[in-house]
Short mmCIF file of N, CA and C in Angstrom, two decimals:
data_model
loop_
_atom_site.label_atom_id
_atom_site.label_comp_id
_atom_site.label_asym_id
_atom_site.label_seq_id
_atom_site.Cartn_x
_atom_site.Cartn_y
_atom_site.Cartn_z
N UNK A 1 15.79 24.31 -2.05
CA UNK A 1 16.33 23.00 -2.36
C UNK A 1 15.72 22.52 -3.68
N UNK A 2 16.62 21.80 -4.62
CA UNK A 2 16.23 21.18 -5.82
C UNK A 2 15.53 19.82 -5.22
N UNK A 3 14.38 19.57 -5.82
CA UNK A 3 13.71 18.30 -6.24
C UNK A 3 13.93 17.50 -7.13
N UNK A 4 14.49 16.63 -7.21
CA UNK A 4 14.79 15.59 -8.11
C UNK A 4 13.62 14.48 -8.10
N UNK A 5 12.69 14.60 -9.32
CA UNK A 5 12.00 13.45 -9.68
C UNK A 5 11.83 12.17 -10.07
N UNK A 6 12.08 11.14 -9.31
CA UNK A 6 12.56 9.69 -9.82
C UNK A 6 11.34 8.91 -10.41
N UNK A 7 11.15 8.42 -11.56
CA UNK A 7 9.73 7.51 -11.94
C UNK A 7 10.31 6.25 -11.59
N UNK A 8 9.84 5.39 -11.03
CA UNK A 8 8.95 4.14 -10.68
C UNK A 8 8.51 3.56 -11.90
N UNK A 9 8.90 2.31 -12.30
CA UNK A 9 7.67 1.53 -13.46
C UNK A 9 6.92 0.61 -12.47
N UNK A 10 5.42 0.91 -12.78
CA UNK A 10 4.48 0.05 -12.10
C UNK A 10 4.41 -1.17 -12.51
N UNK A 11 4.34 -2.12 -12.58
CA UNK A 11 4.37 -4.03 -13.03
C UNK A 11 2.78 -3.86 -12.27
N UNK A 12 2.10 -4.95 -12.88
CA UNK A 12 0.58 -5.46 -12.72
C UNK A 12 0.89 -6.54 -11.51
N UNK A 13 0.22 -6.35 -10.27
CA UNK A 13 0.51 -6.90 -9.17
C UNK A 13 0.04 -8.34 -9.37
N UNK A 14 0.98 -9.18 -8.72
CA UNK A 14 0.46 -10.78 -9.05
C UNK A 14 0.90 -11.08 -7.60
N UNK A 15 0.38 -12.48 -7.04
CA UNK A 15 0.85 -13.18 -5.74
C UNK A 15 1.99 -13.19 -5.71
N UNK A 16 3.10 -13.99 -6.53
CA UNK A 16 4.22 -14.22 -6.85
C UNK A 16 5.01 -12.77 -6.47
N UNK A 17 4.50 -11.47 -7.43
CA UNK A 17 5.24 -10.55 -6.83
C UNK A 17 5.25 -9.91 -5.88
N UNK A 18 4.04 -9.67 -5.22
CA UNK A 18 3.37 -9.00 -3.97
C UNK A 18 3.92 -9.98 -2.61
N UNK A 19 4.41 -10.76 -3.18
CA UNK A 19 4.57 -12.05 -1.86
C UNK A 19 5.79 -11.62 -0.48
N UNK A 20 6.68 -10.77 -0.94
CA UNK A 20 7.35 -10.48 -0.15
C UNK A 20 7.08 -9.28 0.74
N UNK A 21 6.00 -8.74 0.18
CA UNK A 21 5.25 -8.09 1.12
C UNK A 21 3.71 -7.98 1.63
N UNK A 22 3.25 -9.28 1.58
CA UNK A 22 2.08 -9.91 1.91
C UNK A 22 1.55 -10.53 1.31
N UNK A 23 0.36 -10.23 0.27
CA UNK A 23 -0.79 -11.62 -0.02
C UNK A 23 -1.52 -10.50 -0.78
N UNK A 24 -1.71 -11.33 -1.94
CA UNK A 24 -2.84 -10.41 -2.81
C UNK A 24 -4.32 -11.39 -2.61
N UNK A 25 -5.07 -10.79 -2.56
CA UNK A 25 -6.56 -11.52 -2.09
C UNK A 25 -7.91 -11.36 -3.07
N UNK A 26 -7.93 -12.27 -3.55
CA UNK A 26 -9.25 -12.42 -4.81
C UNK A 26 -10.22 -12.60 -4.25
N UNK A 27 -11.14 -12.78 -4.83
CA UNK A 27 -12.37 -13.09 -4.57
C UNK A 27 -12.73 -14.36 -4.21
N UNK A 28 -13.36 -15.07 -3.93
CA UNK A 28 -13.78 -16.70 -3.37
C UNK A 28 -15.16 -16.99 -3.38
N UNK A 29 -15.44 -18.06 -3.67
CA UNK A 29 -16.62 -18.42 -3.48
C UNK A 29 -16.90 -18.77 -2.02
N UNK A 30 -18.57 -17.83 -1.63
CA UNK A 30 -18.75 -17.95 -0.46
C UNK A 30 -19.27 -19.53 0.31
N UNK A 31 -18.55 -19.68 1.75
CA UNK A 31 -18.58 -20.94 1.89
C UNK A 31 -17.39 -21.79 1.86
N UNK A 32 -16.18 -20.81 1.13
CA UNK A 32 -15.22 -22.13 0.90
C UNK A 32 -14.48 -22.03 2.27
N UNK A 33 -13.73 -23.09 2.81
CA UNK A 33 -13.01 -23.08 4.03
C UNK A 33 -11.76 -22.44 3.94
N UNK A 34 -11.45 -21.66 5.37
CA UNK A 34 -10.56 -21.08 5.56
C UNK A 34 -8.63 -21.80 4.72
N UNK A 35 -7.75 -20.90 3.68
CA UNK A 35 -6.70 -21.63 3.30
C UNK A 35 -5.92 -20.72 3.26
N UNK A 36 -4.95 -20.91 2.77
CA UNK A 36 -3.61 -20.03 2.68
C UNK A 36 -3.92 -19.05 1.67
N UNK A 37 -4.74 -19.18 0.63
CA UNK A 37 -5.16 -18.02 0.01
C UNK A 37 -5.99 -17.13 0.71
N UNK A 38 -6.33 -17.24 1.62
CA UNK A 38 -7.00 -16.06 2.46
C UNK A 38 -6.64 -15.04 3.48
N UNK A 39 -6.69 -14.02 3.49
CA UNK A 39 -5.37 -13.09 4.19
C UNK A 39 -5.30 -13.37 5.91
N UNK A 40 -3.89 -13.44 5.65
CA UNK A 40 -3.22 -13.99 7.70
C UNK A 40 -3.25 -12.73 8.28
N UNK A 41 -4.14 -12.33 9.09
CA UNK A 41 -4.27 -10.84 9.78
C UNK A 41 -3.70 -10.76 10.94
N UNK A 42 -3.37 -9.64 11.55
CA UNK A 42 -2.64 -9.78 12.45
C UNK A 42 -3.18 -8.11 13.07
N UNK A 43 -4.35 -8.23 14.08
CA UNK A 43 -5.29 -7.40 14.32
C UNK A 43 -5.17 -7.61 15.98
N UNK A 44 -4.01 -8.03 16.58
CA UNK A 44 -4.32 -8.10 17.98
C UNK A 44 -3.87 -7.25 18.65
N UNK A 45 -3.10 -6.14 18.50
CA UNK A 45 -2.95 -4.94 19.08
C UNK A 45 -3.71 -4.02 19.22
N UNK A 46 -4.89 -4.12 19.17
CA UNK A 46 -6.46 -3.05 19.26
C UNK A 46 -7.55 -3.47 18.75
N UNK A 47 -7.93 -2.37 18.78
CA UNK A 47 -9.12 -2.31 18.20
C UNK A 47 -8.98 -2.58 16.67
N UNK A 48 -9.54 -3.14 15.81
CA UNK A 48 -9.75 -3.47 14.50
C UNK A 48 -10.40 -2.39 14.02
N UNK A 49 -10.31 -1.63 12.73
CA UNK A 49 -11.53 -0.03 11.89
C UNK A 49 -11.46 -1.16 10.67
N UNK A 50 -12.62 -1.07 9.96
CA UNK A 50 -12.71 -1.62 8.71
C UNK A 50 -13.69 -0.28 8.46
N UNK A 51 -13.04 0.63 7.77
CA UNK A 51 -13.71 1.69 6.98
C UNK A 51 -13.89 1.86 5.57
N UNK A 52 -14.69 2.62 4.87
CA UNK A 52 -14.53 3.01 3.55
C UNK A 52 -13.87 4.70 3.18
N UNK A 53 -12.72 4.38 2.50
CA UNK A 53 -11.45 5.70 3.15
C UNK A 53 -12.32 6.16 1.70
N UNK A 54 -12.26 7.10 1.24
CA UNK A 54 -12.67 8.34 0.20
C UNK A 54 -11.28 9.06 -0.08
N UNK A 55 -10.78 8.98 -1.46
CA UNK A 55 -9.53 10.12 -1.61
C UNK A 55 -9.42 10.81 -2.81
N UNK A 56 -9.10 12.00 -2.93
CA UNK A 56 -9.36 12.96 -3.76
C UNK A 56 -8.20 12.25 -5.12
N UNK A 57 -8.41 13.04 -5.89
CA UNK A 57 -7.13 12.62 -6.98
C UNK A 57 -6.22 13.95 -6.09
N UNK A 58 -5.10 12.69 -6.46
CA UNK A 58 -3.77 13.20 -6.36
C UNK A 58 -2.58 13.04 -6.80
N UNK A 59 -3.13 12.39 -8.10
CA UNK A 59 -2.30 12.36 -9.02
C UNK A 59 -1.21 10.70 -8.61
N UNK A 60 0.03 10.85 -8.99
CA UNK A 60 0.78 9.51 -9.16
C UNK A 60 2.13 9.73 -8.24
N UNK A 61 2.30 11.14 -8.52
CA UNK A 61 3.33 11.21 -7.24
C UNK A 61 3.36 11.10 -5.71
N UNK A 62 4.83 11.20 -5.42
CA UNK A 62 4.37 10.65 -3.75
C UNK A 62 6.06 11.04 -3.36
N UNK A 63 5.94 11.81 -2.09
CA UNK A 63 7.31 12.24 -1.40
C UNK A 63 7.31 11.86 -0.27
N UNK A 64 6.54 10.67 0.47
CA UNK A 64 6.90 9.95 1.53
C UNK A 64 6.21 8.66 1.28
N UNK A 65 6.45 7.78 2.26
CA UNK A 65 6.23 6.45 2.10
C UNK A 65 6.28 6.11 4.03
N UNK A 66 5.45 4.79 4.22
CA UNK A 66 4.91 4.97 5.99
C UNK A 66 5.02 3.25 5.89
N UNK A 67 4.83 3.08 7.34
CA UNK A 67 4.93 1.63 7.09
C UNK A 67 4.66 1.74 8.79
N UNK A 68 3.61 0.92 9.16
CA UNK A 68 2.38 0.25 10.63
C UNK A 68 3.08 -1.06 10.95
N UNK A 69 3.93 -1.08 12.54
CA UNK A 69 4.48 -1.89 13.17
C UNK A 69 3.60 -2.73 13.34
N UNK A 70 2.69 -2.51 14.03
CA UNK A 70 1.70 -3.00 14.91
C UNK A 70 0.89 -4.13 14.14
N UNK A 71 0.54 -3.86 12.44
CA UNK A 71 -0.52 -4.36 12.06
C UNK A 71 -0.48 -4.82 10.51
N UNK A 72 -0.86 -5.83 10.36
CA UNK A 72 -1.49 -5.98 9.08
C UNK A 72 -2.37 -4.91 8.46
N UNK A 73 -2.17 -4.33 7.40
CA UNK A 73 -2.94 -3.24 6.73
C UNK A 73 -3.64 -4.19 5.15
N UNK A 74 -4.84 -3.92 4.89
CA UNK A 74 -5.47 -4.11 4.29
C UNK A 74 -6.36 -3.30 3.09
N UNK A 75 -6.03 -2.99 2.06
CA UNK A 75 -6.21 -1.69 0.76
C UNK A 75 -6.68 -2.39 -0.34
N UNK A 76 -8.20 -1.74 -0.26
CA UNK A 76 -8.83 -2.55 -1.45
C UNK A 76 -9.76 -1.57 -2.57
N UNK A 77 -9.61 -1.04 -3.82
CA UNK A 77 -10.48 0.04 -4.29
C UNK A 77 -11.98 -0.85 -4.68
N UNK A 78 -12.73 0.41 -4.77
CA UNK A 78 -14.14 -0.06 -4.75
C UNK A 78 -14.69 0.39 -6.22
N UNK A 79 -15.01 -0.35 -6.89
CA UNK A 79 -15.27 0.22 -8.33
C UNK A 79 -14.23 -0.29 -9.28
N UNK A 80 -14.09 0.34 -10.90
CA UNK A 80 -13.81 -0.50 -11.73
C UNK A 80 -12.74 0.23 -12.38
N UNK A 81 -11.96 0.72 -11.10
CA UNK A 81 -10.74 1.46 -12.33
C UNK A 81 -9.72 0.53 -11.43
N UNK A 82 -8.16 0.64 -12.17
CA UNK A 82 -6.98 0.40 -11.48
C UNK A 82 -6.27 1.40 -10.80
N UNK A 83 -5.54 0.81 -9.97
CA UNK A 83 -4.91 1.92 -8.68
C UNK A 83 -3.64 1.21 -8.69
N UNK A 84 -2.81 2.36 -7.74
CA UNK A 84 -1.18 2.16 -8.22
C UNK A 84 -0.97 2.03 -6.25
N UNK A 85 0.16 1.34 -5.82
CA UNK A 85 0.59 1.53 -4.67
C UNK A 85 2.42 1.26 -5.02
N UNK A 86 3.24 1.51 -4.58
CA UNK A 86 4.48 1.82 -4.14
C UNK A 86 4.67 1.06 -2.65
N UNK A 87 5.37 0.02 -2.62
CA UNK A 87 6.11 -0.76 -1.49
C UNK A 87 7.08 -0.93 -1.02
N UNK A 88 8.10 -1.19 0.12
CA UNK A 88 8.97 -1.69 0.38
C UNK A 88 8.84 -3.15 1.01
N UNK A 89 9.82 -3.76 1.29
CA UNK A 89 10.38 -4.35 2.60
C UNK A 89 10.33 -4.10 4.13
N UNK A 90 9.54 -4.30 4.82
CA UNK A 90 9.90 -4.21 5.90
C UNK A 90 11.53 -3.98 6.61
N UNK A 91 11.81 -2.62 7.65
CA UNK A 91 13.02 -2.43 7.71
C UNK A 91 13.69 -2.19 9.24
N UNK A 92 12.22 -1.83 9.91
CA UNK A 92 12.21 -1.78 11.15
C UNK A 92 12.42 -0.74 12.00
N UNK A 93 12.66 0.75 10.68
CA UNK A 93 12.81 1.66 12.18
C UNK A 93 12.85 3.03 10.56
N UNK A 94 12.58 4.36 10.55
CA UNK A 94 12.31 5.38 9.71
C UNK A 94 13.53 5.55 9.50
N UNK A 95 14.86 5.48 10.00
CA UNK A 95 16.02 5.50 9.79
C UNK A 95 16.41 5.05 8.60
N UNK A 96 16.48 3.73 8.67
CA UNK A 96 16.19 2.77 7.06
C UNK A 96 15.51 2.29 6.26
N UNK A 97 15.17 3.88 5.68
CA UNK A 97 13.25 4.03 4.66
C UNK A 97 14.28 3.06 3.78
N UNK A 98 13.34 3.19 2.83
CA UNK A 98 13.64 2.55 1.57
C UNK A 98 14.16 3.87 0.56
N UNK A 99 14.85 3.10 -0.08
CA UNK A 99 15.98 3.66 -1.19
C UNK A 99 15.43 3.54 -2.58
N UNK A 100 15.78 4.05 -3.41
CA UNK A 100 15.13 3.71 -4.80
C UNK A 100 15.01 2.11 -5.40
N UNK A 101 15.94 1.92 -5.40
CA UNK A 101 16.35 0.56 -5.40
C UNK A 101 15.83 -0.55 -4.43
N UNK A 102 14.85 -0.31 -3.19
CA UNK A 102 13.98 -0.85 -3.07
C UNK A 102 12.51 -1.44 -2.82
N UNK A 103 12.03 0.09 -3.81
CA UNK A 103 10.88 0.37 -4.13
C UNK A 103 10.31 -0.24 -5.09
N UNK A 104 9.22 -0.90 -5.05
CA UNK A 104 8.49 -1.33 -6.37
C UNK A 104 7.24 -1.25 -6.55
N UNK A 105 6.25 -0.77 -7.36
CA UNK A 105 5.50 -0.11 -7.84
C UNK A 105 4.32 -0.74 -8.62
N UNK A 106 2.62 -0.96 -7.88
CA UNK A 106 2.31 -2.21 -8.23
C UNK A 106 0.92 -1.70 -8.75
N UNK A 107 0.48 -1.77 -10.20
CA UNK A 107 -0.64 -1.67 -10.20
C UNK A 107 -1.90 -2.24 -10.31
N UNK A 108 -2.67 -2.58 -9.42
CA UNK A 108 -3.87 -3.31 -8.43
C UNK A 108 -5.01 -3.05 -9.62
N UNK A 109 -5.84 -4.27 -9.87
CA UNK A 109 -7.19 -4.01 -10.31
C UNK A 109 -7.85 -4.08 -9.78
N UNK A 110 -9.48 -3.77 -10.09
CA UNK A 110 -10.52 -3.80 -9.67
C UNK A 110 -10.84 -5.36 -9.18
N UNK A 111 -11.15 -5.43 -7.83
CA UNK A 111 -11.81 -6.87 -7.37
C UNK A 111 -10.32 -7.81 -6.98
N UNK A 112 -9.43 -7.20 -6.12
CA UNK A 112 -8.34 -7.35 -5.53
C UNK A 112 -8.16 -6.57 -4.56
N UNK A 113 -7.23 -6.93 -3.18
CA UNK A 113 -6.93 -6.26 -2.74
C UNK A 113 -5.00 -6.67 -1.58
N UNK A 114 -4.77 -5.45 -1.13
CA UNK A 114 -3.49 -6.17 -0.84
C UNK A 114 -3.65 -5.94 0.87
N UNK A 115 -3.09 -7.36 1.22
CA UNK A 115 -2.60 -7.65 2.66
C UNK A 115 -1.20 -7.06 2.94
N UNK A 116 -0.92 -5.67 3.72
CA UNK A 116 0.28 -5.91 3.40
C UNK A 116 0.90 -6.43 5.09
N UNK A 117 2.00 -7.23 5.01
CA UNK A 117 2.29 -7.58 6.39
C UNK A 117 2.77 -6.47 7.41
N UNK A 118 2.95 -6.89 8.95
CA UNK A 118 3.46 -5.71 9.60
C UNK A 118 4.74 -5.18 8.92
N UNK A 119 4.64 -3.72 9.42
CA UNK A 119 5.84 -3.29 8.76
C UNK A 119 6.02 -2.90 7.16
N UNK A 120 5.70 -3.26 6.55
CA UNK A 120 5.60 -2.98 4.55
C UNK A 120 5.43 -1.14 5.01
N UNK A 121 6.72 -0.58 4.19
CA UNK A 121 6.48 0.08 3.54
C UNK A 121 5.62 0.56 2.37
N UNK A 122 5.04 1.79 2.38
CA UNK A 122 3.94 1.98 1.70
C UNK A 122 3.48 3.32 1.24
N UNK A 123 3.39 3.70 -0.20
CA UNK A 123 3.04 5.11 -0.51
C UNK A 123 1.89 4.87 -1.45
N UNK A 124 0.69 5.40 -1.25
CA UNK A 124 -0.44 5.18 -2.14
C UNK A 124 -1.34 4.82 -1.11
N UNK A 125 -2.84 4.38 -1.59
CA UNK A 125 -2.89 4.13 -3.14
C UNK A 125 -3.18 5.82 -3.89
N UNK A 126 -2.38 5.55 -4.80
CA UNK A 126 -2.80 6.77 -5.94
C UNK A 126 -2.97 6.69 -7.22
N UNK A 127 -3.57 7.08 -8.05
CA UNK A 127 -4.64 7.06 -9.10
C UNK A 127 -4.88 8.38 -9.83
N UNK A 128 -4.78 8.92 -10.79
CA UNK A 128 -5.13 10.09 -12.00
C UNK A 128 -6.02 9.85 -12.71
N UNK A 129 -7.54 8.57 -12.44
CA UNK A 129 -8.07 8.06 -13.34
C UNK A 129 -9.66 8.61 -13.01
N UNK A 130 -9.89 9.20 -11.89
CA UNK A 130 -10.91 9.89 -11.47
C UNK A 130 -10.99 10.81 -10.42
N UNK A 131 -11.62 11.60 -10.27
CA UNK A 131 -11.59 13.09 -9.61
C UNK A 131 -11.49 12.44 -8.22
N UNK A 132 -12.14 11.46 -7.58
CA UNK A 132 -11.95 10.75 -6.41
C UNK A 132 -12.08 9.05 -6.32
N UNK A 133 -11.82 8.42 -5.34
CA UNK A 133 -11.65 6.72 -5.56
C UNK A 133 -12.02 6.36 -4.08
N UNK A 134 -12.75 5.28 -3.76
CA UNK A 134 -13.03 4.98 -2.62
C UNK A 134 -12.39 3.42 -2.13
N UNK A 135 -11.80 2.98 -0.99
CA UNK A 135 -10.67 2.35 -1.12
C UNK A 135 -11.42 1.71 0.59
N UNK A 136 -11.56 0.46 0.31
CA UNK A 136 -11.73 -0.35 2.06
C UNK A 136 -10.42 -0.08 2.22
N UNK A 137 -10.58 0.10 4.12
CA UNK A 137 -9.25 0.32 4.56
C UNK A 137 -9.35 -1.18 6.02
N UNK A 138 -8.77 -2.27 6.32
CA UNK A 138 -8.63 -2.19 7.25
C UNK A 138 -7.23 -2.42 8.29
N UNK A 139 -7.36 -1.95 9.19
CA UNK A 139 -6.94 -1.15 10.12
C UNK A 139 -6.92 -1.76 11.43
N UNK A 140 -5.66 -0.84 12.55
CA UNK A 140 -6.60 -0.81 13.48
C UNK A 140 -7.03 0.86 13.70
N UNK A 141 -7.59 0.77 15.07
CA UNK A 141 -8.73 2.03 15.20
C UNK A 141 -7.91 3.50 15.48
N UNK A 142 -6.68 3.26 15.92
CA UNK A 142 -5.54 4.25 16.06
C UNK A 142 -4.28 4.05 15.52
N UNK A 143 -4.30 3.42 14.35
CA UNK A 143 -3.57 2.99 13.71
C UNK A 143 -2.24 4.23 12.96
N UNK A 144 -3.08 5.64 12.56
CA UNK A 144 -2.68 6.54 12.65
C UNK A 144 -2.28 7.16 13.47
N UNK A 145 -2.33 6.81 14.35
CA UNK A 145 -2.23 8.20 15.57
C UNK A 145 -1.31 7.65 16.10
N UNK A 146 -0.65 6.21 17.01
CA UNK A 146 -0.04 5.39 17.26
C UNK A 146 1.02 4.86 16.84
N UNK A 147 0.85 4.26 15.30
CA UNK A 147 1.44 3.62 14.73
C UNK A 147 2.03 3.94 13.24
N UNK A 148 2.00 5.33 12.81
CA UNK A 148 2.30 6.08 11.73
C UNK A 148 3.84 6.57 11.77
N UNK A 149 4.78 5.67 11.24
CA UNK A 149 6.04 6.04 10.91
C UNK A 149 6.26 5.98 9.54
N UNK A 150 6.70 7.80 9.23
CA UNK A 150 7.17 8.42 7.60
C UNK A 150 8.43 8.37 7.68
N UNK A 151 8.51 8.38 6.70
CA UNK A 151 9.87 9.39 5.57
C UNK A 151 9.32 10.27 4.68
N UNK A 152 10.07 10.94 4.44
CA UNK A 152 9.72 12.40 3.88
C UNK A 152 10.58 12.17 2.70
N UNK A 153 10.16 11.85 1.71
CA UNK A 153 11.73 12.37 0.58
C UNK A 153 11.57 13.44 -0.01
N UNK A 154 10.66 14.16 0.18
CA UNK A 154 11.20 15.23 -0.42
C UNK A 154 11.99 16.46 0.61
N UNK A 155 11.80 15.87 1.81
CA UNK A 155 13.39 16.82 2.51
C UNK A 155 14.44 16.55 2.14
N UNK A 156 14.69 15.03 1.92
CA UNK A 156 16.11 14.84 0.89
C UNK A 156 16.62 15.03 -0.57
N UNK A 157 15.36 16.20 -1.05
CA UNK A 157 15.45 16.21 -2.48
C UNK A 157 15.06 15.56 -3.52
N UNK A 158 14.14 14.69 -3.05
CA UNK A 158 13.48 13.57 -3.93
C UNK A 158 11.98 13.04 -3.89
N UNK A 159 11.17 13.25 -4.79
CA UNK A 159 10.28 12.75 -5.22
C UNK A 159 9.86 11.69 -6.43
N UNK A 160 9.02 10.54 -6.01
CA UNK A 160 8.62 9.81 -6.80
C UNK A 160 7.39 9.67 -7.20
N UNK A 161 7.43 9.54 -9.14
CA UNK A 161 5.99 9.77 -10.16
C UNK A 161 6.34 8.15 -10.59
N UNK A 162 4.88 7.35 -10.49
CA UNK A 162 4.64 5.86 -10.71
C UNK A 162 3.95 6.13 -12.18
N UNK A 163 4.56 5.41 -13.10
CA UNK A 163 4.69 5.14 -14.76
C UNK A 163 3.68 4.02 -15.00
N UNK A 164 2.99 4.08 -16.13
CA UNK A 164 2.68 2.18 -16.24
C UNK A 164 3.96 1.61 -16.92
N UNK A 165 4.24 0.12 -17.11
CA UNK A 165 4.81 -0.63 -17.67
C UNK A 165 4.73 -0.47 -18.71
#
């Protein structure tokens, strides 16, 4: 089967754009009271993992994309480079992944991180900017094992490489 390579332009993630699929989350001064800038989690289906995930380079491409019923997912890199993630819409079932057209492609700096709501489609984070990147993950504790629904595009002949702007 032919592979057809589609690029993605990444846009620099802002609230405004990230909003339809959760909450981008800055930093705060400690002490300040709980507000709408602070991420709405949604951790009651288990156990909660707040880990530190480790991932090799793997470059910018990506031939599936996943998206966690159950949970708010939480992706934050540790250190001072930028990282790329790939999103959808929530759609409700692997049947109706996302299409090119409604993928968008976000690249995250250092000392940010993204809330994404239940359901968000999601490919990344990926990065070509160092041999490996270490990334808070949280989670819940079987979040994988449970709650891991793919698409594959490259069984349909298609893969996607994320560009900068």
């Amino acid at each position: 089967m032919v592979v057809a390579s589609v690029r993605l332009k990444a846009v620099k993630v802002t609230e405004e754009r990230f909003r339809p699929f959760g909450q981008l989350v800055r930093p705060t001064h400690d002490g300040k009271p709980f507000d709408s800038q602070d991420a709405r989690l949604n951790l009651s289906q288990g156990m909660p993992r707040f880990y530190i995930m480790r991932l090799p380079r793997r470059g910018m491409s990506f031939d599936r994309i996943t998206y966690h019923e159950k949970v708010t997912q939480c992706l934050g890199g540790l250190g001072e480079k930028d990282w790329y993630m790939a999103v959808a819409k929530p759609s409700g079932n692997v049947e109706n992944y996302p299409k090119e057209e409604d993928l968008v492609a976000f690249r995250v700096p250092p000392g940010v991180f993204l809330k994404m709501e239940e359901g968000t489609w999601h490919a990344g984070p990926l990065f070509d900017n160092a041999d490996h990147m270490d990334f808070y993950n949280l989670e819940l504790s079987d979040t994988n094992v449970v709650d891991h629904n793919t698409h594959v595009y490259s069984e349909h002949g298609t893969t996607y490489t994320i560009v900068d702007e």
